[in-house]
């Protein structure tokens, strides 16, 4: 589970004389909350300081679980546990979080407050430090705990969700989603240096890790691998069937991106032990994970660029509209009917009259010739035609050219120009 440690602006000491009033973060804080002992608690009125730990609920669309500790004006503590739906970031950063009504709260003693602060990796208040001496203080000969390597956290079971059948999944459809997640993660990591470590967001980074580790169910009847083994229960993106021409993504981009991102993202995401009898990621380990992602940012960006370029090649490059903007100023981009006339002449060998009939236009045959010339010059200068047109031209060039006979009645050699008739020689004077 991911931990976000929120320190309210009102909970920060500004002078030795006291604290600023608690600022509102959650929708319920302006009203009274009934505690389990039957008493009432109003955060904005009664509290002077607050610490909040967050973790995602089992399904992301359910929202976030919050666990808050409030220090009252009289020095006592109240603990509230509640949930909130996913934040709507479409309109920008929200100032207040709307919470569900099922708020559980009770009063706790100083020792329980210390346990909360330690588990959430918050600094323990100076007036409570004496509670640490007999139980929490390390022995004089105890060795400092060495941070666990990022590879320790690289476990698919934390992220990989089996949610669709593998045999119907297309890598070409999944890679754009990986690209979008990677771009969002890069943007998120870029913002970290300017943000207080306790307020940094990790949602996009963990989403990228999930995309890289998603797993897909295997239907044994549809298994495409070796028939000499029992089909696995599930596979990840690297074990799906890949199209030709993007081997670099399969062998380099996806594996390298996983090595750089997944372990660090899981360490930032978890708030519970990964294995039995071992602690969850410590505050130091989370900061080391962030440092790793910051120092690896340039390498991640290079992989994102390579993935994007490969996807552009896979989908016939950039859009026709964007390429039009880069066209030489000397030539005007051909219109749709001009491209159509050029295609009918190039691919089908139709005559001008046949092209005119096919396009259902009222122009003369000379205009058809000009249309074909405009589109041909545009293409021969190296300017782009729509990707679908380029594919059609490539296929036709690969085939053997088959001449299409023309109807003699459509051939106009100029014999009837200026009233001349070759069948009546000498009937008219020059």
CSV table of C-alpha atoms in Angstrom, one decimal:
chain,number,residue,atom,x,y,z
A,1,UNK,CA,0.0,0.0,0.0
A,2,UNK,CA,1.3,3.5,-0.8
A,3,UNK,CA,1.8,6.0,2.0
A,4,UNK,CA,1.3,9.7,1.5
A,5,UNK,CA,2.2,11.7,4.6
A,6,UNK,CA,0.1,14.9,4.6
A,7,UNK,CA,1.1,17.6,7.1
A,8,UNK,CA,-1.6,20.2,7.3
A,9,UNK,CA,-0.4,23.8,6.9
A,10,UNK,CA,-2.2,24.6,10.1
A,11,UNK,CA,-0.2,21.9,11.9
A,12,UNK,CA,3.2,23.4,11.4
A,13,UNK,CA,4.8,25.4,14.2
A,14,UNK,CA,5.3,29.0,13.2
A,15,UNK,CA,6.6,30.3,16.5
A,16,UNK,CA,7.4,29.2,20.0
A,17,UNK,CA,4.1,30.7,21.2
A,18,UNK,CA,1.8,28.4,19.4
A,19,UNK,CA,0.3,26.9,16.2
A,20,UNK,CA,-1.8,28.3,13.4
A,21,UNK,CA,-5.4,27.2,13.2
A,22,UNK,CA,-6.0,23.9,11.5
A,23,UNK,CA,-6.9,24.3,7.8
A,24,UNK,CA,-9.6,22.2,6.3
A,25,UNK,CA,-8.6,19.3,4.1
A,26,UNK,CA,-11.6,16.9,4.3
A,27,UNK,CA,-15.3,17.8,3.8
A,28,UNK,CA,-16.4,16.6,7.3
A,29,UNK,CA,-13.9,18.6,9.3
A,30,UNK,CA,-16.2,21.6,9.6
A,31,UNK,CA,-18.9,19.6,11.3
A,32,UNK,CA,-19.1,17.4,14.3
A,33,UNK,CA,-18.1,13.7,14.2
A,34,UNK,CA,-19.6,11.2,16.6
A,35,UNK,CA,-16.9,9.0,18.2
A,36,UNK,CA,-17.3,5.4,19.4
A,37,UNK,CA,-17.6,6.5,23.0
A,38,UNK,CA,-20.7,8.6,22.1
A,39,UNK,CA,-18.9,11.9,22.4
A,40,UNK,CA,-18.6,14.5,19.6
A,41,UNK,CA,-15.5,15.8,17.9
A,42,UNK,CA,-15.2,18.8,15.5
A,43,UNK,CA,-11.7,18.8,13.9
A,44,UNK,CA,-11.5,22.5,13.0
A,45,UNK,CA,-12.7,23.6,16.4
A,46,UNK,CA,-11.0,21.1,18.7
A,47,UNK,CA,-7.8,20.1,16.9
A,48,UNK,CA,-4.5,21.9,16.5
A,49,UNK,CA,-2.5,19.4,14.5
A,50,UNK,CA,-3.1,16.4,12.2
A,51,UNK,CA,-1.2,13.6,10.5
A,52,UNK,CA,-2.8,11.5,7.8
A,53,UNK,CA,-1.6,8.2,6.2
A,54,UNK,CA,-3.3,7.1,2.9
A,55,UNK,CA,-3.5,3.9,1.1
A,56,UNK,CA,-5.4,2.8,-2.0
A,57,UNK,CA,-8.4,0.5,-1.6
A,58,UNK,CA,-8.4,-3.0,-3.1
A,59,UNK,CA,-9.9,-1.6,-6.4
A,60,UNK,CA,-8.7,1.7,-7.6
A,61,UNK,CA,-12.1,3.0,-8.6
A,62,UNK,CA,-13.3,2.5,-5.0
A,63,UNK,CA,-11.0,5.4,-3.9
A,64,UNK,CA,-8.6,5.9,-1.0
A,65,UNK,CA,-8.4,4.8,2.6
A,66,UNK,CA,-7.4,7.5,5.1
A,67,UNK,CA,-6.2,7.1,8.7
A,68,UNK,CA,-5.8,10.4,10.5
A,69,UNK,CA,-4.5,11.3,13.9
A,70,UNK,CA,-5.6,14.6,15.5
A,71,UNK,CA,-3.9,16.3,18.4
A,72,UNK,CA,-6.5,18.3,20.4
A,73,UNK,CA,-6.0,21.7,22.0
A,74,UNK,CA,-5.7,20.0,25.4
A,75,UNK,CA,-3.0,17.6,24.2
A,76,UNK,CA,-5.2,14.5,23.9
A,77,UNK,CA,-5.6,12.5,20.6
A,78,UNK,CA,-8.4,11.4,18.4
A,79,UNK,CA,-8.0,8.9,15.6
A,80,UNK,CA,-10.4,8.9,12.6
A,81,UNK,CA,-10.6,6.3,9.8
A,82,UNK,CA,-12.6,6.9,6.6
A,83,UNK,CA,-12.6,6.5,2.9
A,84,UNK,CA,-13.0,8.9,-0.1
A,85,UNK,CA,-13.8,8.3,-3.8
A,86,UNK,CA,-11.0,8.9,-6.4
A,87,UNK,CA,-10.0,12.5,-6.8
A,88,UNK,CA,-11.2,14.2,-9.9
A,89,UNK,CA,-8.1,15.9,-11.3
A,90,UNK,CA,-9.7,17.0,-14.5
A,91,UNK,CA,-10.3,20.5,-13.2
A,92,UNK,CA,-6.9,20.8,-11.6
A,93,UNK,CA,-5.7,20.3,-8.0
A,94,UNK,CA,-8.6,20.1,-5.5
A,95,UNK,CA,-8.4,22.0,-2.2
A,96,UNK,CA,-10.7,19.8,-0.2
A,97,UNK,CA,-11.5,16.0,-0.3
A,98,UNK,CA,-15.1,14.8,-0.2
A,99,UNK,CA,-15.4,11.8,2.1
A,100,UNK,CA,-17.8,9.0,2.5
A,101,UNK,CA,-20.1,9.1,5.6
A,102,UNK,CA,-18.8,5.9,7.3
A,103,UNK,CA,-16.3,7.6,9.6
A,104,UNK,CA,-14.9,5.6,12.5
A,105,UNK,CA,-13.3,7.5,15.3
A,106,UNK,CA,-12.2,7.0,18.9
A,107,UNK,CA,-10.0,8.7,21.5
A,108,UNK,CA,-6.5,7.1,22.0
A,109,UNK,CA,-3.8,7.5,24.6
A,110,UNK,CA,-0.3,8.8,24.1
A,111,UNK,CA,1.2,5.4,23.6
A,112,UNK,CA,-1.2,4.6,20.8
A,113,UNK,CA,-0.5,7.9,19.3
A,114,UNK,CA,3.2,7.2,19.3
A,115,UNK,CA,2.6,3.8,17.6
A,116,UNK,CA,0.6,5.6,14.9
A,117,UNK,CA,3.4,8.1,14.3
A,118,UNK,CA,6.0,5.3,14.1
A,119,UNK,CA,4.0,3.1,11.8
A,120,UNK,CA,3.3,6.1,9.5
A,121,UNK,CA,7.0,7.1,9.8
A,122,UNK,CA,6.1,10.6,11.1
A,123,UNK,CA,8.4,12.4,13.6
A,124,UNK,CA,7.4,11.6,17.2
A,125,UNK,CA,6.4,14.7,19.2
A,126,UNK,CA,9.1,15.9,21.6
A,127,UNK,CA,6.8,15.6,24.6
A,128,UNK,CA,6.2,11.9,23.7
A,129,UNK,CA,9.8,11.0,23.2
A,130,UNK,CA,10.1,9.5,26.7
A,131,UNK,CA,7.7,6.7,25.6
A,132,UNK,CA,10.3,5.5,23.2
A,133,UNK,CA,13.1,4.9,25.7
A,134,UNK,CA,12.0,1.7,27.2
A,135,UNK,CA,10.6,-0.1,24.1
A,136,UNK,CA,11.7,1.5,20.9
A,137,UNK,CA,15.2,2.7,21.6
A,138,UNK,CA,17.8,0.5,19.9
A,139,UNK,CA,20.4,-1.3,21.9
A,140,UNK,CA,23.8,0.2,22.1
A,141,UNK,CA,25.3,-2.7,20.1
A,142,UNK,CA,22.6,-2.9,17.5
A,143,UNK,CA,23.7,-2.5,13.9
A,144,UNK,CA,21.8,0.1,11.8
A,145,UNK,CA,19.3,-1.5,9.4
A,146,UNK,CA,20.6,-1.6,5.8
A,147,UNK,CA,18.0,-0.4,3.3
A,148,UNK,CA,16.8,-3.3,1.1
A,149,UNK,CA,17.7,-3.2,-2.6
A,150,UNK,CA,15.0,-2.1,-5.1
A,151,UNK,CA,15.1,-5.6,-6.6
A,152,UNK,CA,13.6,-6.8,-3.3
A,153,UNK,CA,10.3,-5.0,-4.1
A,154,UNK,CA,10.1,-6.1,-7.7
A,155,UNK,CA,7.3,-8.6,-7.2
A,156,UNK,CA,4.5,-9.1,-9.8
A,157,UNK,CA,1.9,-10.2,-7.3
A,158,UNK,CA,1.7,-6.6,-5.9
A,159,UNK,CA,0.8,-5.2,-9.3
A,160,UNK,CA,0.0,-7.8,-11.9
A,161,UNK,CA,-3.8,-8.2,-12.2
A,162,UNK,CA,-5.2,-11.1,-14.3
A,163,UNK,CA,-8.1,-9.4,-16.0
A,164,UNK,CA,-8.4,-10.5,-19.7
A,165,UNK,CA,-7.8,-13.5,-21.9
A,166,UNK,CA,-4.3,-13.6,-23.3
A,167,UNK,CA,-5.3,-15.1,-26.7
A,168,UNK,CA,-7.5,-12.1,-27.6
A,169,UNK,CA,-5.0,-9.4,-26.5
A,170,UNK,CA,-3.0,-7.6,-29.2
A,171,UNK,CA,0.4,-6.1,-28.3
A,172,UNK,CA,-0.3,-3.3,-30.8
A,173,UNK,CA,-3.2,-2.3,-28.7
A,174,UNK,CA,-1.4,-2.6,-25.3
A,175,UNK,CA,1.8,-0.6,-26.2
A,176,UNK,CA,0.0,2.7,-26.7
A,177,UNK,CA,-1.4,2.3,-23.2
A,178,UNK,CA,2.1,1.6,-21.9
A,179,UNK,CA,3.3,4.7,-23.7
A,180,UNK,CA,0.6,6.9,-22.2
A,181,UNK,CA,1.4,5.6,-18.7
A,182,UNK,CA,5.1,6.2,-19.2
A,183,UNK,CA,4.6,9.8,-20.4
A,184,UNK,CA,2.4,10.5,-17.4
A,185,UNK,CA,4.9,9.0,-15.1
A,186,UNK,CA,7.8,11.1,-16.5
A,187,UNK,CA,5.7,14.2,-16.0
A,188,UNK,CA,5.0,13.2,-12.4
A,189,UNK,CA,8.7,12.5,-11.6
A,190,UNK,CA,9.8,15.8,-13.1
A,191,UNK,CA,7.6,17.6,-10.6
A,192,UNK,CA,9.1,15.9,-7.5
A,193,UNK,CA,12.2,18.2,-7.0
A,194,UNK,CA,9.8,21.2,-6.5
A,195,UNK,CA,7.5,19.4,-4.1
A,196,UNK,CA,7.9,18.6,-0.4
A,197,UNK,CA,8.8,14.9,-0.1
A,198,UNK,CA,5.9,14.4,2.1
A,199,UNK,CA,3.5,15.7,-0.5
A,200,UNK,CA,4.8,14.0,-3.6
A,201,UNK,CA,2.4,12.0,-5.7
A,202,UNK,CA,3.2,8.5,-7.0
A,203,UNK,CA,0.0,7.5,-8.7
A,204,UNK,CA,1.3,7.8,-12.3
A,205,UNK,CA,4.5,5.9,-11.5
A,206,UNK,CA,2.7,3.0,-9.9
A,207,UNK,CA,0.3,3.0,-12.8
A,208,UNK,CA,3.2,2.6,-15.3
A,209,UNK,CA,4.6,-0.3,-13.2
A,210,UNK,CA,1.2,-1.9,-13.3
A,211,UNK,CA,1.0,-1.6,-17.1
A,212,UNK,CA,4.4,-3.2,-17.4
A,213,UNK,CA,3.4,-6.1,-15.1
A,214,UNK,CA,-0.2,-6.7,-16.0
A,215,UNK,CA,-1.0,-10.4,-16.4
A,216,UNK,CA,-3.5,-12.1,-18.8
A,217,UNK,CA,-5.4,-15.3,-18.3
A,218,UNK,CA,-4.3,-18.2,-20.6
A,219,UNK,CA,-7.1,-20.5,-22.1
A,220,UNK,CA,-5.3,-23.9,-22.5
A,221,UNK,CA,-7.4,-24.5,-25.6
A,222,UNK,CA,-6.0,-21.4,-27.2
A,223,UNK,CA,-2.4,-21.8,-26.1
A,224,UNK,CA,0.0,-20.6,-28.8
A,225,UNK,CA,3.3,-21.8,-27.2
A,226,UNK,CA,5.0,-25.2,-27.0
A,227,UNK,CA,2.6,-28.1,-26.9
A,228,UNK,CA,5.2,-30.1,-24.9
A,229,UNK,CA,4.4,-28.1,-21.7
A,230,UNK,CA,1.4,-27.5,-19.5
A,231,UNK,CA,0.2,-24.0,-20.5
A,232,UNK,CA,0.8,-21.4,-17.7
A,233,UNK,CA,-2.1,-19.9,-15.8
A,234,UNK,CA,-1.2,-16.4,-17.0
A,235,UNK,CA,1.3,-14.5,-19.0
A,236,UNK,CA,2.6,-10.9,-19.1
A,237,UNK,CA,3.0,-8.6,-22.1
A,238,UNK,CA,6.4,-10.0,-23.1
A,239,UNK,CA,4.9,-13.5,-23.4
A,240,UNK,CA,2.1,-12.5,-25.7
A,241,UNK,CA,2.3,-12.9,-29.5
A,242,UNK,CA,4.2,-9.9,-30.9
A,243,UNK,CA,4.0,-8.5,-34.4
A,244,UNK,CA,7.2,-8.4,-36.6
A,245,UNK,CA,9.3,-5.3,-36.8
A,246,UNK,CA,9.3,-4.2,-33.1
A,247,UNK,CA,11.8,-6.7,-31.7
A,248,UNK,CA,13.6,-3.7,-30.0
A,249,UNK,CA,10.6,-3.0,-27.9
A,250,UNK,CA,10.2,-6.6,-26.8
A,251,UNK,CA,13.9,-7.3,-26.1
A,252,UNK,CA,15.0,-3.9,-24.8
A,253,UNK,CA,12.4,-1.1,-24.1
A,254,UNK,CA,9.9,-3.0,-22.0
A,255,UNK,CA,12.4,-5.1,-20.0
A,256,UNK,CA,14.7,-2.0,-19.3
A,257,UNK,CA,11.8,0.2,-18.3
A,258,UNK,CA,10.6,-2.5,-15.9
A,259,UNK,CA,14.0,-2.7,-14.3
A,260,UNK,CA,14.1,1.1,-13.8
A,261,UNK,CA,10.6,1.6,-12.6
A,262,UNK,CA,8.9,-1.5,-11.0
A,263,UNK,CA,10.9,-2.0,-7.9
A,264,UNK,CA,11.0,1.6,-6.9
A,265,UNK,CA,7.3,2.1,-7.7
A,266,UNK,CA,6.3,-0.9,-5.5
A,267,UNK,CA,8.4,0.4,-2.6
A,268,UNK,CA,6.6,3.8,-2.9
A,269,UNK,CA,3.2,2.0,-3.2
A,270,UNK,CA,3.4,-0.4,-0.3
A,271,UNK,CA,2.3,0.3,3.2
A,272,UNK,CA,2.2,-3.3,4.4
A,273,UNK,CA,4.9,-6.0,4.6
A,274,UNK,CA,5.7,-7.7,1.4
A,275,UNK,CA,6.7,-10.9,3.1
A,276,UNK,CA,5.9,-12.4,6.5
A,277,UNK,CA,8.0,-11.2,9.5
A,278,UNK,CA,9.5,-8.3,7.6
A,279,UNK,CA,8.6,-4.6,7.9
A,280,UNK,CA,7.0,-2.6,5.2
A,281,UNK,CA,9.1,-0.1,3.2
A,282,UNK,CA,10.7,2.4,5.6
A,283,UNK,CA,10.7,6.1,5.1
A,284,UNK,CA,14.4,5.9,4.1
A,285,UNK,CA,13.7,3.2,1.6
A,286,UNK,CA,10.9,5.3,0.0
A,287,UNK,CA,13.2,8.3,-0.3
A,288,UNK,CA,15.8,6.1,-1.9
A,289,UNK,CA,13.2,4.8,-4.3
A,290,UNK,CA,12.4,8.4,-5.3
A,291,UNK,CA,16.0,9.2,-5.6
A,292,UNK,CA,16.5,6.2,-7.9
A,293,UNK,CA,13.7,7.3,-10.2
A,294,UNK,CA,14.9,10.9,-10.3
A,295,UNK,CA,18.5,9.8,-11.3
A,296,UNK,CA,17.0,7.3,-13.8
A,297,UNK,CA,14.7,9.9,-15.4
A,298,UNK,CA,16.9,10.6,-18.5
A,299,UNK,CA,17.2,6.8,-19.2
A,300,UNK,CA,13.4,6.4,-18.8
A,301,UNK,CA,12.8,9.3,-21.2
A,302,UNK,CA,15.1,7.7,-23.8
A,303,UNK,CA,13.1,4.5,-23.6
A,304,UNK,CA,9.8,6.4,-23.9
A,305,UNK,CA,11.1,8.2,-27.0
A,306,UNK,CA,12.2,4.9,-28.6
A,307,UNK,CA,8.8,3.3,-27.8
A,308,UNK,CA,7.0,6.2,-29.4
A,309,UNK,CA,9.1,6.2,-32.5
A,310,UNK,CA,8.5,2.4,-32.9
A,311,UNK,CA,4.8,2.9,-32.5
A,312,UNK,CA,4.9,5.6,-35.1
A,313,UNK,CA,6.5,3.2,-37.5
A,314,UNK,CA,4.1,0.5,-36.6
A,315,UNK,CA,1.1,2.7,-37.4
A,316,UNK,CA,2.5,4.2,-40.7
A,317,UNK,CA,4.2,7.2,-39.1
A,318,UNK,CA,2.7,10.5,-38.2
A,319,UNK,CA,-0.7,11.7,-39.2
A,320,UNK,CA,-1.3,13.0,-42.7
A,321,UNK,CA,-2.4,16.4,-41.2
A,322,UNK,CA,0.8,16.8,-39.2
A,323,UNK,CA,3.0,16.0,-42.3
A,324,UNK,CA,1.0,18.4,-44.4
A,325,UNK,CA,2.3,21.2,-42.1
A,326,UNK,CA,5.9,20.4,-43.0
A,327,UNK,CA,5.3,20.4,-46.8
A,328,UNK,CA,7.3,22.7,-49.0
A,329,UNK,CA,5.6,26.1,-49.5
A,330,UNK,CA,6.0,25.9,-53.3
A,331,UNK,CA,3.4,23.2,-53.8
A,332,UNK,CA,-0.1,23.3,-52.5
A,333,UNK,CA,-1.3,20.0,-50.9
A,334,UNK,CA,-3.6,18.2,-53.3
A,335,UNK,CA,-7.3,18.1,-52.6
A,336,UNK,CA,-9.2,14.9,-52.1
A,337,UNK,CA,-10.5,14.7,-55.6
A,338,UNK,CA,-7.0,15.3,-57.0
A,339,UNK,CA,-5.6,12.5,-55.0
A,340,UNK,CA,-8.5,10.3,-56.0
A,341,UNK,CA,-7.9,11.0,-59.7
A,342,UNK,CA,-4.2,10.2,-59.3
A,343,UNK,CA,-5.0,6.9,-57.6
A,344,UNK,CA,-7.5,5.9,-60.3
A,345,UNK,CA,-4.9,6.6,-63.0
A,346,UNK,CA,-2.0,5.0,-61.1
A,347,UNK,CA,-3.7,1.9,-59.6
A,348,UNK,CA,-6.4,1.2,-62.1
A,349,UNK,CA,-5.0,2.7,-65.3
A,350,UNK,CA,-8.4,4.4,-66.0
A,351,UNK,CA,-8.7,7.0,-68.7
A,352,UNK,CA,-9.7,10.6,-68.0
A,353,UNK,CA,-13.3,9.9,-69.1
A,354,UNK,CA,-13.5,6.9,-66.9
A,355,UNK,CA,-12.1,8.8,-64.0
A,356,UNK,CA,-14.6,11.6,-64.5
A,357,UNK,CA,-17.4,9.1,-64.6
A,358,UNK,CA,-16.1,7.3,-61.5
A,359,UNK,CA,-15.8,10.5,-59.5
A,360,UNK,CA,-19.1,11.8,-60.7
A,361,UNK,CA,-17.7,15.3,-61.4
A,362,UNK,CA,-18.7,17.9,-64.1
A,363,UNK,CA,-15.3,19.1,-65.0
A,364,UNK,CA,-13.7,18.7,-68.4
A,365,UNK,CA,-11.1,16.0,-69.3
A,366,UNK,CA,-8.3,18.6,-69.2
A,367,UNK,CA,-9.1,19.4,-65.6
A,368,UNK,CA,-8.8,15.7,-64.8
A,369,UNK,CA,-5.3,15.7,-66.3
A,370,UNK,CA,-4.3,18.7,-64.2
A,371,UNK,CA,-5.6,17.0,-61.1
A,372,UNK,CA,-3.5,14.0,-61.8
A,373,UNK,CA,-0.4,16.2,-62.5
A,374,UNK,CA,-0.8,18.1,-59.2
A,375,UNK,CA,-1.1,15.0,-57.1
A,376,UNK,CA,1.8,13.2,-59.0
A,377,UNK,CA,4.2,16.2,-58.6
A,378,UNK,CA,3.3,16.5,-54.9
A,379,UNK,CA,4.1,12.8,-54.3
A,380,UNK,CA,7.2,12.7,-56.5
A,381,UNK,CA,8.7,15.7,-54.6
A,382,UNK,CA,8.7,13.5,-51.5
A,383,UNK,CA,5.6,15.0,-49.9
A,384,UNK,CA,3.3,12.6,-48.0
A,385,UNK,CA,0.0,11.2,-49.2
A,386,UNK,CA,-2.4,9.8,-46.6
A,387,UNK,CA,-0.9,6.6,-45.0
A,388,UNK,CA,-3.7,4.4,-46.5
A,389,UNK,CA,-2.8,5.7,-49.9
A,390,UNK,CA,0.9,5.1,-49.4
A,391,UNK,CA,0.1,1.5,-48.4
A,392,UNK,CA,-2.0,1.0,-51.5
A,393,UNK,CA,0.8,2.4,-53.7
A,394,UNK,CA,3.4,0.1,-52.1
A,395,UNK,CA,1.2,-3.0,-52.7
A,396,UNK,CA,0.6,-2.1,-56.3
A,397,UNK,CA,4.3,-1.5,-57.0
A,398,UNK,CA,5.0,-5.0,-55.6
A,399,UNK,CA,2.7,-6.5,-58.1
A,400,UNK,CA,3.5,-7.0,-61.8
A,401,UNK,CA,1.9,-4.2,-63.9
A,402,UNK,CA,-0.9,-5.6,-65.9
A,403,UNK,CA,-1.9,-3.3,-68.9
A,404,UNK,CA,-5.6,-2.5,-69.1
A,405,UNK,CA,-6.9,-2.2,-72.7
A,406,UNK,CA,-8.6,1.0,-73.5
A,407,UNK,CA,-11.9,1.3,-75.3
A,408,UNK,CA,-11.1,2.6,-78.9
A,409,UNK,CA,-14.1,4.9,-78.7
A,410,UNK,CA,-12.5,6.7,-75.8
A,411,UNK,CA,-9.3,7.4,-77.7
A,412,UNK,CA,-9.2,11.0,-79.1
A,413,UNK,CA,-6.2,11.5,-81.3
A,414,UNK,CA,-7.4,14.9,-82.6
A,415,UNK,CA,-8.6,13.5,-85.9
A,416,UNK,CA,-11.9,15.4,-85.7
A,417,UNK,CA,-10.4,18.7,-84.6
A,418,UNK,CA,-11.3,21.8,-86.7
A,419,UNK,CA,-13.9,19.8,-88.7
A,420,UNK,CA,-11.5,17.4,-90.3
A,421,UNK,CA,-12.6,13.8,-91.0
A,422,UNK,CA,-10.0,11.3,-92.1
A,423,UNK,CA,-12.6,9.2,-93.9
A,424,UNK,CA,-13.3,12.0,-96.3
A,425,UNK,CA,-9.9,13.1,-97.5
A,426,UNK,CA,-9.9,16.2,-99.7
A,427,UNK,CA,-13.6,17.0,-99.0
A,428,UNK,CA,-12.6,20.2,-97.3
A,429,UNK,CA,-9.9,22.6,-98.2
A,430,UNK,CA,-7.2,23.6,-95.8
